[in-house]
């Protein structure tokens, strides 16, 4: 399970969540042909795994709200526990669900899933209160929210160039950092399981390629 399951067990037994973090900053609004506006922003925010870089997520065996990063290399995860939790949920409860990954999640459930991922090590405690479609939607959002996609932006142009050739695609993957290679391999292994149930869920390889290709590989930001 790429250490994700063990981390989930750690998270289930974790201490109370750390308090929200302070936010105190100044926003500068540049107006064309006008003066700059300076706006003071203050408050508190709760850390979330969504939008957090992979390298940071792998340092947290406990949920990210517990803010206890690894202190040794032995404690660093191979895949984010949040990714494991959502893949595990769909694998247990939804591989045969019709239209898996093709239907939008229930909006009221999406925030509940996000909150649970950030504060618990597993989603099992809220099953079956949330649908697998909602968990599947949050899995895609988790990958889409990574500041740097699984396939690094620096490889974007090369990935497009080699896309017609499977051998060249496989060669490109060997240039990925170990962390990103492990996550890519884990996601692809899960998608193979999804396709193994395609007779029930009605999902095709082409549909999954479009959905996941767009989040695993994104053009670099300027």
Tab-separated table of C-alpha atoms in Angstrom:
chain	number	residue	atom	x	y	z
A	1	UNK	CA	0.000	0.000	0.000
A	2	UNK	CA	3.017	2.315	-0.318
A	3	UNK	CA	3.021	3.062	3.421
A	4	UNK	CA	-0.289	4.897	3.070
A	5	UNK	CA	-2.243	2.324	5.049
A	6	UNK	CA	0.221	2.366	7.926
A	7	UNK	CA	0.096	6.138	7.979
A	8	UNK	CA	-3.688	6.012	8.036
A	9	UNK	CA	-3.519	3.825	11.126
A	10	UNK	CA	-1.144	6.323	12.699
A	11	UNK	CA	-3.532	9.125	11.872
A	12	UNK	CA	-6.518	7.356	13.402
A	13	UNK	CA	-4.689	7.281	16.702
A	14	UNK	CA	-3.261	10.791	16.449
A	15	UNK	CA	-3.589	13.444	19.106
A	16	UNK	CA	-6.044	16.321	18.855
A	17	UNK	CA	-5.574	18.476	15.793
A	18	UNK	CA	-3.225	21.415	16.023
A	19	UNK	CA	-4.819	24.875	16.252
A	20	UNK	CA	-5.405	26.880	13.107
A	21	UNK	CA	-2.421	28.841	11.825
A	22	UNK	CA	-2.309	32.645	11.885
A	23	UNK	CA	-2.601	34.616	8.675
A	24	UNK	CA	-1.230	38.162	8.600
A	25	UNK	CA	-0.269	39.621	5.239
A	26	UNK	CA	-0.734	42.507	2.837
A	27	UNK	CA	-2.277	42.205	-0.613
A	28	UNK	CA	-1.118	44.674	-3.241
A	29	UNK	CA	-3.592	45.442	-6.032
A	30	UNK	CA	-1.991	47.021	-9.064
A	31	UNK	CA	-4.480	49.177	-10.973
A	32	UNK	CA	-3.738	50.212	-14.535
A	33	UNK	CA	-3.291	53.987	-14.695
A	34	UNK	CA	-4.042	54.201	-11.006
A	35	UNK	CA	-2.519	53.943	-7.578
A	36	UNK	CA	-1.588	50.660	-5.964
A	37	UNK	CA	-3.970	49.571	-3.235
A	38	UNK	CA	-2.652	47.894	-0.113
A	39	UNK	CA	-5.086	45.636	1.751
A	40	UNK	CA	-4.265	44.145	5.135
A	41	UNK	CA	-5.460	40.558	5.569
A	42	UNK	CA	-5.491	38.816	8.908
A	43	UNK	CA	-7.153	35.780	10.388
A	44	UNK	CA	-6.593	32.057	10.812
A	45	UNK	CA	-6.520	29.188	8.383
A	46	UNK	CA	-6.625	25.417	8.675
A	47	UNK	CA	-3.934	23.562	6.696
A	48	UNK	CA	-5.217	21.237	3.980
A	49	UNK	CA	-3.633	18.420	2.037
A	50	UNK	CA	-5.357	19.799	-1.055
A	51	UNK	CA	-2.952	22.240	-2.657
A	52	UNK	CA	0.053	21.050	-0.626
A	53	UNK	CA	3.173	19.882	-2.532
A	54	UNK	CA	3.860	16.146	-2.672
A	55	UNK	CA	7.193	16.473	-0.883
A	56	UNK	CA	5.479	18.116	2.098
A	57	UNK	CA	2.644	15.586	2.247
A	58	UNK	CA	5.117	12.713	2.416
A	59	UNK	CA	6.605	14.170	5.603
A	60	UNK	CA	3.296	13.828	7.468
A	61	UNK	CA	2.364	10.348	8.610
A	62	UNK	CA	-0.446	11.801	10.724
A	63	UNK	CA	-3.184	13.960	9.152
A	64	UNK	CA	-1.888	17.326	8.045
A	65	UNK	CA	-3.965	19.153	10.651
A	66	UNK	CA	-1.844	17.452	13.315
A	67	UNK	CA	1.276	19.161	11.967
A	68	UNK	CA	3.864	16.598	13.025
A	69	UNK	CA	6.325	16.242	10.133
A	70	UNK	CA	8.720	13.308	9.943
A	71	UNK	CA	11.965	13.682	11.848
A	72	UNK	CA	13.900	10.940	10.042
A	73	UNK	CA	14.113	9.518	6.540
A	74	UNK	CA	12.586	6.261	7.785
A	75	UNK	CA	9.340	8.088	8.597
A	76	UNK	CA	8.887	9.621	5.132
A	77	UNK	CA	6.028	8.050	3.178
A	78	UNK	CA	6.306	6.749	-0.379
A	79	UNK	CA	2.844	7.985	-1.386
A	80	UNK	CA	0.612	10.552	0.318
A	81	UNK	CA	-1.708	8.919	2.835
A	82	UNK	CA	-4.501	11.168	1.546
A	83	UNK	CA	-4.162	9.640	-1.911
A	84	UNK	CA	-4.136	6.154	-0.381
A	85	UNK	CA	-7.280	6.902	1.660
A	86	UNK	CA	-9.322	7.925	-1.385
A	87	UNK	CA	-8.019	5.124	-3.605
A	88	UNK	CA	-8.699	2.623	-0.826
A	89	UNK	CA	-12.266	3.882	-0.377
A	90	UNK	CA	-13.101	3.641	-4.072
A	91	UNK	CA	-11.418	0.228	-4.320
A	92	UNK	CA	-13.444	-1.116	-1.421
A	93	UNK	CA	-16.807	0.394	-2.230
A	94	UNK	CA	-17.095	1.583	-5.807
A	95	UNK	CA	-15.193	-0.291	-8.513
A	96	UNK	CA	-18.464	-1.683	-9.843
A	97	UNK	CA	-20.414	1.591	-9.611
A	98	UNK	CA	-21.875	2.650	-12.942
A	99	UNK	CA	-20.228	5.789	-14.314
A	100	UNK	CA	-17.357	5.800	-11.837
A	101	UNK	CA	-15.308	8.998	-12.360
A	102	UNK	CA	-17.800	10.103	-15.011
A	103	UNK	CA	-20.423	11.506	-12.632
A	104	UNK	CA	-20.009	14.624	-10.552
A	105	UNK	CA	-19.866	14.231	-6.803
A	106	UNK	CA	-22.480	15.575	-4.424
A	107	UNK	CA	-21.417	19.105	-3.502
A	108	UNK	CA	-22.440	18.754	0.137
A	109	UNK	CA	-20.268	15.631	0.431
A	110	UNK	CA	-17.134	17.063	-1.195
A	111	UNK	CA	-16.255	19.422	1.653
A	112	UNK	CA	-16.966	16.677	4.185
A	113	UNK	CA	-14.518	14.392	2.387
A	114	UNK	CA	-11.871	17.111	2.256
A	115	UNK	CA	-12.269	17.816	5.968
A	116	UNK	CA	-12.078	14.114	6.808
A	117	UNK	CA	-8.970	13.599	4.701
A	118	UNK	CA	-7.309	16.522	6.485
A	119	UNK	CA	-8.228	15.357	9.988
A	120	UNK	CA	-8.367	11.530	9.806
A	121	UNK	CA	-6.217	8.807	8.334
A	122	UNK	CA	-9.031	6.926	6.615
A	123	UNK	CA	-12.452	7.532	5.074
A	124	UNK	CA	-13.945	4.299	6.371
A	125	UNK	CA	-15.503	6.028	9.381
A	126	UNK	CA	-17.812	8.030	7.103
A	127	UNK	CA	-18.805	5.115	4.852
A	128	UNK	CA	-21.473	4.818	3.499
A	129	UNK	CA	-22.441	8.409	4.298
A	130	UNK	CA	-20.607	9.662	1.203
A	131	UNK	CA	-20.872	8.271	-2.301
A	132	UNK	CA	-17.994	6.756	-4.195
A	133	UNK	CA	-18.674	9.275	-6.970
A	134	UNK	CA	-17.939	12.069	-4.497
A	135	UNK	CA	-14.723	10.387	-3.309
A	136	UNK	CA	-13.694	9.788	-6.926
A	137	UNK	CA	-14.307	13.466	-7.690
A	138	UNK	CA	-12.152	14.507	-4.722
A	139	UNK	CA	-9.401	12.135	-5.828
A	140	UNK	CA	-9.251	13.945	-9.157
A	141	UNK	CA	-9.356	17.310	-7.390
A	142	UNK	CA	-6.527	16.276	-5.071
A	143	UNK	CA	-4.293	15.527	-8.067
A	144	UNK	CA	-5.416	18.671	-9.879
A	145	UNK	CA	-4.691	20.834	-6.816
A	146	UNK	CA	-1.064	19.756	-6.504
A	147	UNK	CA	1.018	22.919	-7.062
A	148	UNK	CA	3.351	20.887	-9.281
A	149	UNK	CA	1.694	18.029	-11.203
A	150	UNK	CA	2.851	14.444	-10.759
A	151	UNK	CA	4.668	14.673	-14.105
A	152	UNK	CA	6.772	17.776	-13.538
A	153	UNK	CA	6.121	20.820	-15.667
A	154	UNK	CA	9.678	20.699	-16.959
A	155	UNK	CA	8.800	17.432	-18.730
A	156	UNK	CA	5.518	18.703	-20.199
A	157	UNK	CA	6.727	19.448	-23.742
A	158	UNK	CA	8.759	16.255	-23.890
A	159	UNK	CA	5.781	14.214	-22.683
A	160	UNK	CA	3.671	15.547	-25.530
A	161	UNK	CA	6.437	14.778	-28.019
A	162	UNK	CA	6.842	11.149	-26.945
A	163	UNK	CA	3.137	10.429	-26.387
A	164	UNK	CA	2.710	8.411	-29.627
A	165	UNK	CA	5.457	5.989	-28.537
A	166	UNK	CA	4.934	3.741	-25.512
A	167	UNK	CA	8.658	2.852	-25.189
A	168	UNK	CA	9.597	6.532	-25.190
A	169	UNK	CA	6.874	7.295	-22.641
A	170	UNK	CA	8.247	4.611	-20.358
A	171	UNK	CA	11.730	6.031	-20.807
A	172	UNK	CA	10.499	9.503	-19.861
A	173	UNK	CA	9.063	8.163	-16.606
A	174	UNK	CA	12.540	7.055	-15.544
A	175	UNK	CA	13.579	10.717	-15.437
A	176	UNK	CA	10.932	11.593	-12.873
A	177	UNK	CA	12.007	12.085	-9.255
A	178	UNK	CA	11.440	8.911	-7.219
A	179	UNK	CA	8.519	10.474	-5.334
A	180	UNK	CA	6.648	11.349	-8.506
A	181	UNK	CA	7.412	8.042	-10.172
A	182	UNK	CA	5.973	6.186	-7.152
A	183	UNK	CA	2.777	8.263	-7.173
A	184	UNK	CA	2.351	7.871	-10.945
A	185	UNK	CA	2.843	4.112	-10.710
A	186	UNK	CA	0.370	3.897	-7.805
A	187	UNK	CA	-2.322	5.836	-9.671
A	188	UNK	CA	-1.858	3.794	-12.857
A	189	UNK	CA	-2.073	0.529	-10.882
A	190	UNK	CA	-5.362	1.758	-9.399
A	191	UNK	CA	-6.700	2.694	-12.840
A	192	UNK	CA	-5.924	-0.818	-14.051
A	193	UNK	CA	-8.187	-2.088	-11.260
A	194	UNK	CA	-10.892	0.341	-12.375
A	195	UNK	CA	-10.638	-0.940	-15.956
A	196	UNK	CA	-10.755	-4.547	-14.762
A	197	UNK	CA	-14.332	-3.748	-13.632
A	198	UNK	CA	-15.276	-1.839	-16.787
A	199	UNK	CA	-18.055	-4.317	-17.627
A	200	UNK	CA	-19.829	-3.107	-14.474
A	201	UNK	CA	-18.758	0.528	-14.189
A	202	UNK	CA	-18.871	1.308	-17.910
A	203	UNK	CA	-15.631	3.289	-17.863
A	204	UNK	CA	-13.252	3.054	-20.827
A	205	UNK	CA	-9.484	3.464	-20.989
A	206	UNK	CA	-9.972	6.493	-23.261
A	207	UNK	CA	-12.212	8.202	-20.708
A	208	UNK	CA	-9.768	7.602	-17.873
A	209	UNK	CA	-6.889	8.828	-20.049
A	210	UNK	CA	-8.691	12.130	-20.623
A	211	UNK	CA	-9.674	12.580	-16.977
A	212	UNK	CA	-6.384	11.632	-15.379
A	213	UNK	CA	-4.110	12.823	-18.168
A	214	UNK	CA	-5.320	16.351	-17.571
A	215	UNK	CA	-4.376	16.297	-13.874
A	216	UNK	CA	-1.219	14.171	-13.939
A	217	UNK	CA	0.279	16.240	-16.766
A	218	UNK	CA	-0.318	19.979	-16.917
A	219	UNK	CA	1.494	22.781	-18.770
A	220	UNK	CA	3.956	24.670	-16.574
A	221	UNK	CA	2.729	27.912	-15.064
A	222	UNK	CA	4.412	31.096	-16.195
